[in-house]
Amino acid sequence: VPLLEGVVKREPDRYEAHALLGHYYADHERWAAAVTSLEACRATRPEALAKEDDRNALDLAEGYLRVKRAADAQTLYRSLSQRHPEWMTARMGLAWATAALDCRAARPLLAQLEAAPTAPPEVWLVDGQCALELGNVKDALRQAHRYLDGADRATAAGHALLGEAEAARGDLAAARAALE
């Protein structure tokens, strides 16, 4: 990594080095650095290689989402989802980015994901959070229970959603129990 960082510092047009660094940073959840490197890769790579850019775009879109650039993430994920409708990661990213911007628009996307046999249980969490944000406590409770009952391992996020939903419906004892 230090060698690659030196290369891009000395020769900023080395798109290959930017791509390698961008993926490394993404793999290590260094999102701001990943975005910077992958944007530099896009800016310097030859136009003839644009067709091979989807792997880079997937990491860049996730980076955008992680650094709170949801609109940029949504644009990239939408494009990737249209070109590769079988890519669950792109479809999930589009739903997550849309949820960060507008839960009302995200819920239909989340419902489509939920119907896919390969959808992960985290879809229920995001849909539950959106339901809660939109004031639909019943759906939030349903999704929280569904996640906690159906996920391989119930995480703090599932209990947090349940606690928030119970609090929203006024059952503070149940909310406290879920949050504890």
PDB file of N, CA, C and O in Angstrom, residues 1 5 8 17-41 59-60 62-64 66-67 69:
ATOM      1  N   VAL A   1       0.824  -1.199   0.000  1.00  0.00           N
ATOM      2  CA  VAL A   1       0.000   0.000   0.000  1.00  0.00           C
ATOM      3  C   VAL A   1       0.863   1.256   0.000  1.00  0.00           C
ATOM      4  O   VAL A   1       0.617   2.150  -0.804  1.00  0.00           O
ATOM      5  N   GLU A   5       0.707   4.120  -2.846  1.00  0.00           N
ATOM      6  CA  GLU A   5       0.463   5.518  -2.484  1.00  0.00           C
ATOM      7  C   GLU A   5       1.574   6.409  -3.031  1.00  0.00           C
ATOM      8  O   GLU A   5       1.311   7.523  -3.491  1.00  0.00           O
ATOM      9  N   VAL A   8       0.969   6.864  -6.917  1.00  0.00           N
ATOM     10  CA  VAL A   8      -0.059   7.837  -7.312  1.00  0.00           C
ATOM     11  C   VAL A   8       0.334   9.269  -6.937  1.00  0.00           C
ATOM     12  O   VAL A   8      -0.118  10.214  -7.572  1.00  0.00           O
ATOM     13  N   ALA A  17      -3.141   2.010 -10.328  1.00  0.00           N
ATOM     14  CA  ALA A  17      -2.751   2.151  -8.922  1.00  0.00           C
ATOM     15  C   ALA A  17      -3.901   2.727  -8.106  1.00  0.00           C
ATOM     16  O   ALA A  17      -4.150   2.291  -6.980  1.00  0.00           O
ATOM     17  N   HIS A  18      -4.605   3.702  -8.685  1.00  0.00           N
ATOM     18  CA  HIS A  18      -5.781   4.256  -7.991  1.00  0.00           C
ATOM     19  C   HIS A  18      -6.827   3.168  -7.749  1.00  0.00           C
ATOM     20  O   HIS A  18      -7.420   3.105  -6.672  1.00  0.00           O
ATOM     21  N   ALA A  19      -7.052   2.317  -8.752  1.00  0.00           N
ATOM     22  CA  ALA A  19      -8.048   1.241  -8.610  1.00  0.00           C
ATOM     23  C   ALA A  19      -7.642   0.267  -7.511  1.00  0.00           C
ATOM     24  O   ALA A  19      -8.466  -0.089  -6.656  1.00  0.00           O
ATOM     25  N   LEU A  20      -6.400  -0.161  -7.519  1.00  0.00           N
ATOM     26  CA  LEU A  20      -5.934  -1.096  -6.482  1.00  0.00           C
ATOM     27  C   LEU A  20      -6.061  -0.485  -5.094  1.00  0.00           C
ATOM     28  O   LEU A  20      -6.526  -1.140  -4.162  1.00  0.00           O
ATOM     29  N   LEU A  21      -5.655   0.768  -4.966  1.00  0.00           N
ATOM     30  CA  LEU A  21      -5.784   1.431  -3.669  1.00  0.00           C
ATOM     31  C   LEU A  21      -7.248   1.574  -3.263  1.00  0.00           C
ATOM     32  O   LEU A  21      -7.600   1.345  -2.106  1.00  0.00           O
ATOM     33  N   GLY A  22      -8.089   1.951  -4.206  1.00  0.00           N
ATOM     34  CA  GLY A  22      -9.514   2.124  -3.899  1.00  0.00           C
ATOM     35  C   GLY A  22     -10.145   0.849  -3.366  1.00  0.00           C
ATOM     36  O   GLY A  22     -10.878   0.872  -2.377  1.00  0.00           O
ATOM     37  N   HIS A  23      -9.824  -0.268  -3.998  1.00  0.00           N
ATOM     38  CA  HIS A  23     -10.382  -1.547  -3.535  1.00  0.00           C
ATOM     39  C   HIS A  23      -9.789  -1.951  -2.183  1.00  0.00           C
ATOM     40  O   HIS A  23     -10.500  -2.476  -1.327  1.00  0.00           O
ATOM     41  N   TYR A  24      -8.513  -1.699  -2.010  1.00  0.00           N
ATOM     42  CA  TYR A  24      -7.892  -1.987  -0.719  1.00  0.00           C
ATOM     43  C   TYR A  24      -8.568  -1.178   0.382  1.00  0.00           C
ATOM     44  O   TYR A  24      -8.945  -1.718   1.424  1.00  0.00           O
ATOM     45  N   TYR A  25      -8.727   0.129   0.150  1.00  0.00           N
ATOM     46  CA  TYR A  25      -9.353   0.983   1.161  1.00  0.00           C
ATOM     47  C   TYR A  25     -10.797   0.541   1.434  1.00  0.00           C
ATOM     48  O   TYR A  25     -11.238   0.525   2.582  1.00  0.00           O
ATOM     49  N   ALA A  26     -11.528   0.179   0.384  1.00  0.00           N
ATOM     50  CA  ALA A  26     -12.904  -0.295   0.573  1.00  0.00           C
ATOM     51  C   ALA A  26     -12.924  -1.582   1.392  1.00  0.00           C
ATOM     52  O   ALA A  26     -13.730  -1.720   2.314  1.00  0.00           O
ATOM     53  N   ASP A  27     -12.028  -2.502   1.072  1.00  0.00           N
ATOM     54  CA  ASP A  27     -11.963  -3.768   1.810  1.00  0.00           C
ATOM     55  C   ASP A  27     -11.641  -3.548   3.288  1.00  0.00           C
ATOM     56  O   ASP A  27     -12.006  -4.368   4.134  1.00  0.00           O
ATOM     57  N   HIS A  28     -10.950  -2.456   3.593  1.00  0.00           N
ATOM     58  CA  HIS A  28     -10.573  -2.149   4.973  1.00  0.00           C
ATOM     59  C   HIS A  28     -11.430  -1.029   5.576  1.00  0.00           C
ATOM     60  O   HIS A  28     -11.077  -0.445   6.592  1.00  0.00           O
ATOM     61  N   GLU A  29     -12.555  -0.762   4.910  1.00  0.00           N
ATOM     62  CA  GLU A  29     -13.554   0.204   5.379  1.00  0.00           C
ATOM     63  C   GLU A  29     -12.972   1.593   5.640  1.00  0.00           C
ATOM     64  O   GLU A  29     -13.404   2.295   6.541  1.00  0.00           O
ATOM     65  N   ARG A  30     -12.038   1.976   4.841  1.00  0.00           N
ATOM     66  CA  ARG A  30     -11.494   3.335   4.861  1.00  0.00           C
ATOM     67  C   ARG A  30     -12.193   4.081   3.726  1.00  0.00           C
ATOM     68  O   ARG A  30     -11.644   4.286   2.646  1.00  0.00           O
ATOM     69  N   TRP A  31     -13.439   4.440   3.981  1.00  0.00           N
ATOM     70  CA  TRP A  31     -14.345   4.868   2.923  1.00  0.00           C
ATOM     71  C   TRP A  31     -13.955   6.179   2.248  1.00  0.00           C
ATOM     72  O   TRP A  31     -14.057   6.292   1.023  1.00  0.00           O
ATOM     73  N   ALA A  32     -13.529   7.168   2.999  1.00  0.00           N
ATOM     74  CA  ALA A  32     -13.152   8.443   2.377  1.00  0.00           C
ATOM     75  C   ALA A  32     -11.968   8.241   1.433  1.00  0.00           C
ATOM     76  O   ALA A  32     -11.955   8.771   0.308  1.00  0.00           O
ATOM     77  N   ALA A  33     -10.991   7.450   1.863  1.00  0.00           N
ATOM     78  CA  ALA A  33      -9.837   7.174   1.009  1.00  0.00           C
ATOM     79  C   ALA A  33     -10.249   6.347  -0.211  1.00  0.00           C
ATOM     80  O   ALA A  33      -9.735   6.568  -1.324  1.00  0.00           O
ATOM     81  N   ALA A  34     -11.170   5.414  -0.028  1.00  0.00           N
ATOM     82  CA  ALA A  34     -11.657   4.610  -1.151  1.00  0.00           C
ATOM     83  C   ALA A  34     -12.326   5.499  -2.190  1.00  0.00           C
ATOM     84  O   ALA A  34     -12.076   5.360  -3.397  1.00  0.00           O
ATOM     85  N   VAL A  35     -13.166   6.415  -1.736  1.00  0.00           N
ATOM     86  CA  VAL A  35     -13.851   7.325  -2.661  1.00  0.00           C
ATOM     87  C   VAL A  35     -12.826   8.158  -3.428  1.00  0.00           C
ATOM     88  O   VAL A  35     -12.897   8.272  -4.656  1.00  0.00           O
ATOM     89  N   THR A  36     -11.873   8.715  -2.724  1.00  0.00           N
ATOM     90  CA  THR A  36     -10.851   9.546  -3.375  1.00  0.00           C
ATOM     91  C   THR A  36     -10.096   8.754  -4.440  1.00  0.00           C
ATOM     92  O   THR A  36      -9.916   9.220  -5.570  1.00  0.00           O
ATOM     93  N   SER A  37      -9.666   7.545  -4.093  1.00  0.00           N
ATOM     94  CA  SER A  37      -8.906   6.727  -5.037  1.00  0.00           C
ATOM     95  C   SER A  37      -9.748   6.276  -6.223  1.00  0.00           C
ATOM     96  O   SER A  37      -9.287   6.311  -7.369  1.00  0.00           O
ATOM     97  N   LEU A  38     -10.965   5.847  -5.963  1.00  0.00           N
ATOM     98  CA  LEU A  38     -11.804   5.360  -7.062  1.00  0.00           C
ATOM     99  C   LEU A  38     -12.279   6.494  -7.969  1.00  0.00           C
ATOM    100  O   LEU A  38     -12.423   6.301  -9.181  1.00  0.00           O
ATOM    101  N   GLU A  39     -12.499   7.672  -7.408  1.00  0.00           N
ATOM    102  CA  GLU A  39     -12.803   8.831  -8.254  1.00  0.00           C
ATOM    103  C   GLU A  39     -11.595   9.182  -9.122  1.00  0.00           C
ATOM    104  O   GLU A  39     -11.752   9.511 -10.305  1.00  0.00           O
ATOM    105  N   ALA A  40     -10.385   9.097  -8.558  1.00  0.00           N
ATOM    106  CA  ALA A  40      -9.172   9.366  -9.332  1.00  0.00           C
ATOM    107  C   ALA A  40      -8.997   8.325 -10.435  1.00  0.00           C
ATOM    108  O   ALA A  40      -8.579   8.654 -11.556  1.00  0.00           O
ATOM    109  N   CYS A  41      -9.330   7.095 -10.143  1.00  0.00           N
ATOM    110  CA  CYS A  41      -9.266   6.041 -11.159  1.00  0.00           C
ATOM    111  C   CYS A  41     -10.200   6.360 -12.316  1.00  0.00           C
ATOM    112  O   CYS A  41      -9.808   6.292 -13.482  1.00  0.00           O
ATOM    113  N   ASP A  59     -17.769  -0.467  -5.623  1.00  0.00           N
ATOM    114  CA  ASP A  59     -17.070  -0.007  -4.416  1.00  0.00           C
ATOM    115  C   ASP A  59     -17.218   1.503  -4.231  1.00  0.00           C
ATOM    116  O   ASP A  59     -17.348   1.986  -3.108  1.00  0.00           O
ATOM    117  N   LEU A  60     -17.200   2.258  -5.329  1.00  0.00           N
ATOM    118  CA  LEU A  60     -17.363   3.713  -5.231  1.00  0.00           C
ATOM    119  C   LEU A  60     -18.752   4.059  -4.692  1.00  0.00           C
ATOM    120  O   LEU A  60     -18.890   4.921  -3.821  1.00  0.00           O
ATOM    121  N   GLU A  62     -20.649   2.236  -2.756  1.00  0.00           N
ATOM    122  CA  GLU A  62     -20.691   1.949  -1.318  1.00  0.00           C
ATOM    123  C   GLU A  62     -19.931   3.014  -0.537  1.00  0.00           C
ATOM    124  O   GLU A  62     -20.362   3.449   0.531  1.00  0.00           O
ATOM    125  N   GLY A  63     -18.810   3.445  -1.092  1.00  0.00           N
ATOM    126  CA  GLY A  63     -18.053   4.514  -0.448  1.00  0.00           C
ATOM    127  C   GLY A  63     -18.876   5.785  -0.326  1.00  0.00           C
ATOM    128  O   GLY A  63     -18.900   6.431   0.731  1.00  0.00           O
ATOM    129  N   TYR A  64     -19.574   6.145  -1.394  1.00  0.00           N
ATOM    130  CA  TYR A  64     -20.438   7.327  -1.348  1.00  0.00           C
ATOM    131  C   TYR A  64     -21.473   7.191  -0.238  1.00  0.00           C
ATOM    132  O   TYR A  64     -21.723   8.132   0.511  1.00  0.00           O
ATOM    133  N   ARG A  66     -21.316   5.400   2.464  1.00  0.00           N
ATOM    134  CA  ARG A  66     -20.670   5.417   3.777  1.00  0.00           C
ATOM    135  C   ARG A  66     -20.169   6.799   4.192  1.00  0.00           C
ATOM    136  O   ARG A  66     -20.010   7.059   5.370  1.00  0.00           O
ATOM    137  N   VAL A  67     -19.882   7.670   3.205  1.00  0.00           N
ATOM    138  CA  VAL A  67     -19.418   9.027   3.547  1.00  0.00           C
ATOM    139  C   VAL A  67     -20.556  10.041   3.417  1.00  0.00           C
ATOM    140  O   VAL A  67     -20.321  11.230   3.293  1.00  0.00           O
ATOM    141  N   ARG A  69     -22.904  10.508   1.074  1.00  0.00           N
ATOM    142  CA  ARG A  69     -23.203  11.076  -0.238  1.00  0.00           C
ATOM    143  C   ARG A  69     -24.241  10.164  -0.903  1.00  0.00           C
ATOM    144  O   ARG A  69     -24.011   9.569  -1.941  1.00  0.00           O
TER     145      ARG A  69
END
